[in-house]
């Protein structure tokens, strides 16, 4: 049985009068028309016909700043979702919004409609980055929103962007550490994609903004991932899905998450190999690398990149790989354990 499924309801750019430099929600969600509560009901009904054997089904409102909608509009959508939750057809209601569209009255209303998860489009905890990105608020709004969401008992999600105007590796790491301090349950990491028909794209064309190169984006995301994952935060997405990018945007590899997790796997495994060989690159060794089934592919890296790396850097080490047995069961996802079998 599949454990979890999301029924996505895209409310494209509604509820947000602000114009962040990176944003063109109509392109990123590939939607142009307004979604109605009737559309919401139809979408839920259609998805439920395919989700009979799923343990947890979640209706998620994405695409805009949900709590920026007029209260009566919010309620018209939430009423539909709550109806399905009350009769047990779905198990959770999930929405995303901006930090400056969170206050006590909004949260009390969301509690009334049994909302479970609130994701904040934080993007950065650095005030200069927020200002240059046209966010329309400073970091104080972020801290306040996170505190209120947790105080009211919602599951908190934090979305961070990498490579915005004025950003740097140090600011990215600061944002990751501040996110950990806010104790979110889930997080998303998005390297900035320069979408056409945005102010960011115009800045790029004027030479005022330089997008990150892919290797830079991987490096920054990787270090942020380590901080969040090390704190036990569930990182539910890294990078945009390839289907989210329209036309020829200035984006990144469609398997961006695997690039990040593959490099983290390589670093962990290499460090453990080095601890065994202690600089002895001439003596043959046999070792086994263990991981969970979910993380097994990261051992090899995208396109087998890690396998080639291990072969070139440790020619005398004979590696085997396993996702079965006690060693694997003792690990959590994105952990790897190297066991020395013998010196040959």
Steps between C-alpha positions, in 0.01 A plus 500: 500500500627847410543704817433855386350689209433867430202640312634835373272799456683783318365846571730685265639824647173578674521652845833674431514859379876508554739467206809312611773531238514123441131427478279419206252257648300463181806354328620290791162330547411496129155637589329814372138492620362548849415184693159487666377295797310289246829432321648404836221249560535353151875463542463323833236265362714417197811428706316291758402248234873414467594509869295222655800320649687803636535530877515881521346730239566871529331789319761770441434856388803622304587768249422820685486646850190328626447708814528820295167417340191672643377298797176402327698366203733304727200352676328400178798278414562379854135403540534258208822347633363470854191321369720223359715492813197472728372196313845338496566521126813706566711518813669842481466854363818679398561853371782738418517873563722799577633581849335844499159341439495321835336637815285374786167555322618314191627207704183479706303478177729230359456300820124530455533328163734226631808608305802289592808632319611858426804550281663842502677634195782637713762503221768656724555618856738773379344847486711622209406199287132548587518867404685447172255222410201730544340290772327796664587398858809442713610202706298609805184393314657158442589442864158618619312279252701190591442555870126553454456193279668277755314668788166419333599136452540481122767299322754759384675490166775736383597562139844647431644627171867493405670761283262795526634855442752588770529139613823319586608164640530654845149647482360168378657318795368768735150446362528125545613539861225751575248264343615228740449741791138542391453121536306427181373151434564518126711707262552562129818625336469680167798630304382819334375449145503810280154488343418703194261794542631577849697793637780255583528408133509870408775551760692213342466652153621837635801335662375579851455138607712192435324164544688231686683246290377148559806391697464806724131428555576137586772600746283754684195274504710209621630695800153624590365147462761372748390756760128429464533123470741491794230666711250230404290723273322317220618657171206425275633665182830616358468701179201548275351207312588504132129535419492825698740673262347639187684557171873573525536655841839554662468202731682190615525130434162323533666248736633779722412321823695193395800720417489641853433173681751315283778739600406470866510120469841513333641723773369277778621178341841645405561623855427152637723332242782739590460416869562133420789531258678777698692614197597146390394512135714199400350225713185336358187524717151355485218715632120504491294818481158478666202732457123494519313397189376856446853643496669213318514676163683798652800275569571487128414863424321635196616315190734281708720798586588372848585149384755652260636721779551206739666296227742780413583614853510158671623256233608244764167506686247242389158640588172314517164660574204381706155624602418184695585376847543639850747771398254650253208479743698697758533797267261780414464637150807683365731317740770261379715254689823350367607170653854365459479134403872428468833597364563284196 
